[in-house]
Amino acid sequence: MTLDTLCVQGGWQPKKGEPRQVPIYSSTTFKYETSEQMADLFDLKAPGYFYTRLANPTNDQVAKKIAALEGGVAAILTSSGQAASTFAVLNLCQAGDHVVSSAQIYGGTFNLFAVSLKKLGIDFTFVDPDASPKEIAAAFRPNTKCVFGETVANPSGNVLDIAKFAKVAHAHGVPLIVDNTFPTPILCRPFRFGADIVTHATTKYMDGHSSQVGGCIVDSGNFDWSKYPDRFAGLVAPDESYHGLSYVKAFGKQAYIVKATAHLMRDFGSIPSPFNAFLLNLGLESLHVRIRRHAESALTVAKWLRKQPKVAWVNFAGLADSPYHKLVKKQFDGPSPCGVMTFGIKGGRAKSIKFMDALKVIGIVTHVADAWSCVLHPASHTHRQLTDKQLREAGIPPDLIRLSIGLEDPQDLIADLKQALAKV
Ligand SMILES: *Cc1c(COP(=O)(O)O)cnc(C)c1O
């Protein structure tokens, strides 16, 4: 099946007389007939559900669809994109370990790594995504356990050269984890370029209607953990909390996702509600139609914006003269990599605010990548504690506006931008 068909029919496969839409198993627990049946589930000897904090059939059907879309062997849904990033790293790292990460990642992920996981004893080295393989290799240490990057960085728009990062990671015997939230598997499939694990904030385009927060981790099954039994002891060596079971021995290519479920979900419990998974699945059924329209409309708007004399600059990797143009052609199956761009208004911070306040169709919200077009001004919102000098140092010019192009008629959006520019 092609990606378009998988969006609709991947995952839940109803049989005779079963509901066509994935059922919402709103149940904390599942019934068994003998004590031994349940004991086998606790020992991971038999497949099945026993408590929704670990796994739930609705969630699993939707995870299966996302695994199929990414071309992976297994996936797990989490209650947020943040939980997906946390679990993806904690499934491989513990106190004393080290991670190499692209410096251009979602602000929430940056804080998770640089502050929260660091407090737990995991160290991070941040590298420029545009750095040479040699410069990236210099960041590795003997205790490095994985590499992390974002296909299209939110909000900077930098495009990750996945093959470049995968090659350096594999040369050091560690997997590459890629946050593929912005392009979704419809526009980019990171496993094709050597990524080993993909994460998503399904909150964004996958849900697509700003109706619920969620995340997902997909494993390609390509990384051979057993080649490095000491480095990935958590996956290869016997797990004492599961009676000496080795995830790799017992579950082969599913080992990483089984460990995330049986260990991290059991202990940390960031499971999404089955109702949220149901909503996510409704979003996925039209993802292929929506994301291409987002990408097309964004390109139309970006081309128009940069012709406007009051617009100082436009940063969108879909534009033909973007420094990422060649990479975009190689890595993405669409007119542009996503529907999100950044730009600045001549005159700086005050003019950008005036412009945003004049918008009527495009809303001011702390969100991106959904059906309604929206803007955010990091200098006044997400990064408002920083001075103009500090903002520039963080790579966020004070005039920067993040614009997320929704599914409205792009001509209506252009008309709105035009009337707001006229008021500046
Ligand atoms: C929003 C976002 C996240 C975090 O997802 P939440 O669901 O808000 O926790 C992670 N990565 C990227 C690229 C995002 O845009």
Coordinates of C-alpha atoms in Angstrom, one line a residue, residues 128-419:
D128 CA 25.5 23.2 14.6
P129 CA 23.3 21.1 12.2
D130 CA 25.2 22.6 9.3
A131 CA 28.6 21.6 10.7
S132 CA 30.9 19.2 8.8
P133 CA 31.0 15.5 9.7
K134 CA 34.4 16.1 11.2
E135 CA 33.1 18.9 13.5
I136 CA 30.1 16.7 14.5
A137 CA 32.5 13.7 15.2
A138 CA 34.5 15.9 17.6
A139 CA 31.5 16.1 19.9
F140 CA 31.5 12.4 20.6
R141 CA 32.7 10.8 23.9
P142 CA 33.2 7.2 25.0
N143 CA 29.9 7.4 26.9
T144 CA 27.9 8.8 24.0
K145 CA 24.7 6.7 23.5
C146 CA 22.8 8.4 20.7
V147 CA 22.5 11.4 18.4
F148 CA 19.4 13.6 18.2
G149 CA 18.2 16.1 15.5
E150 CA 15.0 17.6 14.0
T151 CA 14.2 17.1 10.3
V152 CA 13.0 20.7 10.0
A153 CA 13.8 22.7 13.1
N154 CA 11.0 24.5 14.9
P155 CA 11.2 27.6 14.7
S156 CA 14.6 28.2 13.0
G157 CA 13.7 26.2 9.8
N158 CA 17.1 24.6 9.5
V159 CA 16.9 21.4 7.5
L160 CA 18.8 18.4 9.0
D161 CA 21.1 16.5 6.6
I162 CA 19.9 13.1 7.9
A163 CA 22.4 11.0 5.9
K164 CA 25.3 13.1 7.2
F165 CA 24.3 12.7 10.9
A166 CA 23.4 9.0 10.5
K167 CA 26.9 8.3 9.0
V168 CA 28.7 10.0 11.9
A169 CA 26.4 8.3 14.5
H170 CA 26.9 4.8 13.0
A171 CA 30.7 5.3 12.7
H172 CA 30.6 5.8 16.5
G173 CA 28.3 2.8 17.1
V174 CA 25.2 4.7 18.2
P175 CA 21.7 5.3 16.7
L176 CA 20.4 8.5 15.2
I177 CA 17.0 9.7 16.6
V178 CA 15.2 12.2 14.4
D179 CA 12.2 14.4 15.4
N180 CA 10.1 14.3 12.2
T181 CA 7.2 16.4 13.4
F182 CA 7.2 19.1 10.8
P183 CA 7.4 17.2 7.5
T184 CA 5.6 14.0 8.7
P185 CA 6.3 10.8 6.9
I186 CA 4.3 12.0 3.9
L187 CA 6.9 14.6 3.0
C188 CA 10.0 12.9 4.5
R189 CA 10.8 9.4 5.7
P190 CA 14.0 9.7 7.8
F191 CA 14.7 5.9 7.8
R192 CA 15.4 6.1 4.1
F193 CA 18.4 8.3 4.9
G194 CA 19.7 6.3 7.7
A195 CA 17.9 7.5 10.8
D196 CA 17.2 4.6 13.3
I197 CA 14.4 6.0 15.5
V198 CA 11.8 8.7 14.7
T199 CA 9.8 10.8 17.2
H200 CA 6.8 12.9 16.6
A201 CA 4.7 15.6 18.3
T202 CA 1.5 14.2 16.9
T203 CA 0.0 17.4 18.4
K204 CA 1.0 19.1 15.2
Y205 CA 0.2 18.1 11.6
M206 CA -0.7 14.4 12.4
D207 CA -3.6 15.5 14.6
G208 CA -3.8 18.6 12.4
H209 CA -6.8 20.2 14.1
S210 CA -5.3 21.4 17.4
S211 CA -7.7 19.0 19.2
Q212 CA -5.2 17.1 21.5
V213 CA -1.6 16.8 22.5
G214 CA 0.3 13.6 21.8
G215 CA 3.5 12.0 20.7
C216 CA 4.9 8.9 19.1
I217 CA 8.2 7.0 18.8
V218 CA 8.9 4.7 15.9
D219 CA 11.8 2.2 15.6
S220 CA 13.2 1.3 12.2
G221 CA 14.4 -2.0 13.6
N222 CA 17.7 -1.4 11.8
F223 CA 20.1 -0.7 14.6
D224 CA 21.8 -3.8 15.9
W225 CA 21.9 -3.4 19.7
S226 CA 23.5 -6.8 20.2
K227 CA 26.7 -5.6 18.4
Y228 CA 27.3 -3.3 21.4
P229 CA 26.2 -5.3 24.4
D230 CA 28.0 -3.1 27.0
R231 CA 26.9 0.3 25.5
F232 CA 23.3 -0.8 25.3
A233 CA 23.2 -3.1 28.3
G234 CA 19.6 -2.0 29.0
L235 CA 18.4 -3.6 25.8
V236 CA 20.9 -6.6 25.6
A237 CA 21.7 -7.6 29.2
P238 CA 19.1 -9.4 31.4
D239 CA 16.5 -6.9 33.0
E240 CA 16.2 -7.8 36.6
S241 CA 12.9 -6.0 36.8
Y242 CA 11.6 -8.6 34.3
H243 CA 13.1 -11.8 35.8
G244 CA 16.3 -11.6 33.8
L245 CA 14.7 -11.2 30.4
S246 CA 16.9 -9.7 27.6
Y247 CA 14.7 -7.5 25.3
V248 CA 16.9 -8.1 22.3
K249 CA 16.9 -11.9 22.8
A250 CA 13.2 -12.1 23.5
F251 CA 11.9 -9.5 21.0
G252 CA 14.5 -9.1 18.3
K253 CA 13.8 -6.0 16.2
Q254 CA 10.9 -5.0 18.5
A255 CA 13.3 -4.8 21.5
Y256 CA 13.5 -0.9 21.7
I257 CA 9.7 -0.4 21.6
V258 CA 9.0 -3.3 23.9
K259 CA 11.4 -1.8 26.4
A260 CA 9.9 1.6 26.1
T261 CA 6.5 0.0 26.9
A262 CA 7.4 -2.5 29.5
H263 CA 9.9 -0.3 31.3
L264 CA 9.4 3.4 30.7
M265 CA 5.6 3.4 30.3
R266 CA 5.2 1.1 33.3
D267 CA 7.4 3.4 35.5
F268 CA 6.7 6.9 34.1
G269 CA 3.2 6.4 32.8
S270 CA 2.9 9.0 30.0
I271 CA 0.2 7.0 28.2
P272 CA -2.3 9.0 26.0
S273 CA -6.0 8.6 26.6
P274 CA -7.5 6.1 24.1
F275 CA -9.9 8.9 23.2
N276 CA -7.0 11.1 22.2
A277 CA -5.6 8.2 20.1
F278 CA -9.0 8.0 18.4
L279 CA -8.9 11.7 17.5
L280 CA -5.3 11.4 16.3
N281 CA -6.4 8.5 14.0
L282 CA -9.1 10.8 12.5
G283 CA -6.4 13.3 11.7
L284 CA -4.1 10.7 10.2
E285 CA -6.9 9.6 7.8
S286 CA -6.5 12.9 5.9
L287 CA -2.8 13.7 6.7
H288 CA -1.7 13.0 3.1
V289 CA -4.2 15.4 1.6
R290 CA -3.6 18.1 4.2
I291 CA 0.2 18.2 4.5
R292 CA 0.7 18.6 0.8
R293 CA -1.8 21.5 0.8
H294 CA 0.0 23.1 3.8
A295 CA 3.4 22.8 2.0
E296 CA 2.0 24.2 -1.3
S297 CA 0.1 27.1 0.3
A298 CA 3.2 28.0 2.4
L299 CA 5.3 28.2 -0.7
T300 CA 2.8 30.5 -2.4
V301 CA 2.7 32.8 0.7
A302 CA 6.5 32.8 1.1
K303 CA 7.0 33.8 -2.5
W304 CA 4.5 36.6 -2.1
L305 CA 5.8 37.8 1.2
R306 CA 9.4 38.3 0.1
K307 CA 8.3 40.6 -2.7
Q308 CA 6.8 43.0 -0.2
P309 CA 8.9 46.1 0.4
K310 CA 8.0 46.3 4.1
V311 CA 9.2 42.7 4.7
A312 CA 12.9 42.6 5.7
W313 CA 13.6 38.9 5.2
V314 CA 11.8 35.5 4.7
N315 CA 13.2 32.2 5.8
F316 CA 11.6 29.1 4.2
A317 CA 13.5 26.1 3.0
G318 CA 10.9 25.6 0.2
L319 CA 12.2 28.7 -1.6
A320 CA 14.5 28.0 -4.6
D321 CA 17.3 30.2 -3.3
S322 CA 17.3 28.7 0.2
P323 CA 20.7 27.3 1.2
Y324 CA 18.8 24.0 1.9
H325 CA 17.3 23.8 -1.6
K326 CA 19.4 20.9 -2.7
L327 CA 18.8 19.0 0.5
V328 CA 15.1 19.7 0.3
K329 CA 15.0 18.2 -3.2
K330 CA 16.9 15.1 -2.0
Q331 CA 15.1 14.5 1.3
F332 CA 11.5 15.6 0.8
D333 CA 8.6 14.4 -1.4
G334 CA 6.7 17.6 -1.8
P335 CA 6.7 21.2 -3.0
S336 CA 8.3 22.3 0.3
P337 CA 9.2 20.6 3.6
C338 CA 6.3 21.9 5.7
G339 CA 3.9 24.8 6.1
V340 CA 5.9 26.8 8.7
M341 CA 8.1 29.8 7.9
T342 CA 9.7 32.8 9.7
F343 CA 10.0 36.4 8.5
G344 CA 10.7 39.9 9.8
I345 CA 9.1 43.3 9.3
K346 CA 11.4 46.2 8.5
G347 CA 11.7 48.4 11.6
G348 CA 12.2 45.6 14.1
R349 CA 10.3 44.4 17.2
A350 CA 7.7 47.2 17.5
K351 CA 6.8 47.0 13.8
S352 CA 6.4 43.2 13.9
I353 CA 4.1 43.5 16.9
K354 CA 2.0 46.2 15.2
F355 CA 1.8 44.0 12.1
M356 CA 0.6 41.0 14.1
D357 CA -2.0 42.9 16.0
A358 CA -3.4 44.1 12.6
L359 CA -4.0 40.5 11.3
K360 CA -7.7 39.4 11.2
V361 CA -7.7 36.0 9.6
I362 CA -4.4 34.7 10.9
G363 CA -4.6 34.2 14.7
I364 CA -2.1 34.8 17.4
V365 CA -1.7 31.4 19.2
T366 CA 1.1 29.4 20.8
H367 CA 0.8 26.6 18.3
V368 CA 1.8 25.6 14.8
A369 CA 1.1 23.1 12.1
D370 CA -2.7 22.8 12.1
A371 CA -5.7 23.7 10.0
W372 CA -5.9 27.3 11.2
S373 CA -3.2 29.7 10.1
C374 CA -1.4 31.4 13.0
V375 CA 1.5 33.6 14.0
L376 CA 3.8 33.8 17.1
H377 CA 6.3 36.5 18.0
P378 CA 9.0 34.7 20.0
A379 CA 10.5 38.0 21.3
S380 CA 7.1 38.9 22.9
H381 CA 5.9 35.3 23.8
T382 CA 8.1 32.2 24.1
H383 CA 11.4 34.2 24.6
R384 CA 10.0 37.4 26.2
Q385 CA 12.5 37.4 29.1
L386 CA 15.4 37.9 26.7
T387 CA 16.8 41.3 25.7
D388 CA 17.3 42.1 22.0
K389 CA 21.0 41.3 22.3
Q390 CA 20.3 38.0 24.0
L391 CA 17.7 37.2 21.3
R392 CA 20.2 37.8 18.5
E393 CA 22.7 35.5 20.3
A394 CA 20.0 32.8 20.5
G395 CA 19.5 33.1 16.7
I396 CA 16.1 34.7 17.1
P397 CA 16.1 38.3 15.7
P398 CA 13.7 40.5 17.6
D399 CA 11.6 41.1 14.5
L400 CA 11.1 37.3 13.8
I401 CA 7.5 36.2 13.3
R402 CA 6.7 32.5 13.0
L403 CA 3.9 32.0 10.5
S404 CA 2.1 28.6 10.2
I405 CA 0.1 28.3 7.0
G406 CA -3.2 26.5 7.5
L407 CA -5.7 25.0 5.1
E408 CA -7.5 28.2 4.3
D409 CA -7.5 29.6 0.8
P410 CA -3.9 31.1 0.5
Q411 CA -5.3 34.1 -1.4
D412 CA -7.4 35.0 1.7
L413 CA -4.2 34.7 3.8
I414 CA -2.3 36.9 1.4
A415 CA -5.1 39.5 1.6
D416 CA -4.9 39.4 5.4
L417 CA -1.1 39.8 5.4
K418 CA -1.5 42.6 2.8
Q419 CA -4.0 44.7 4.9

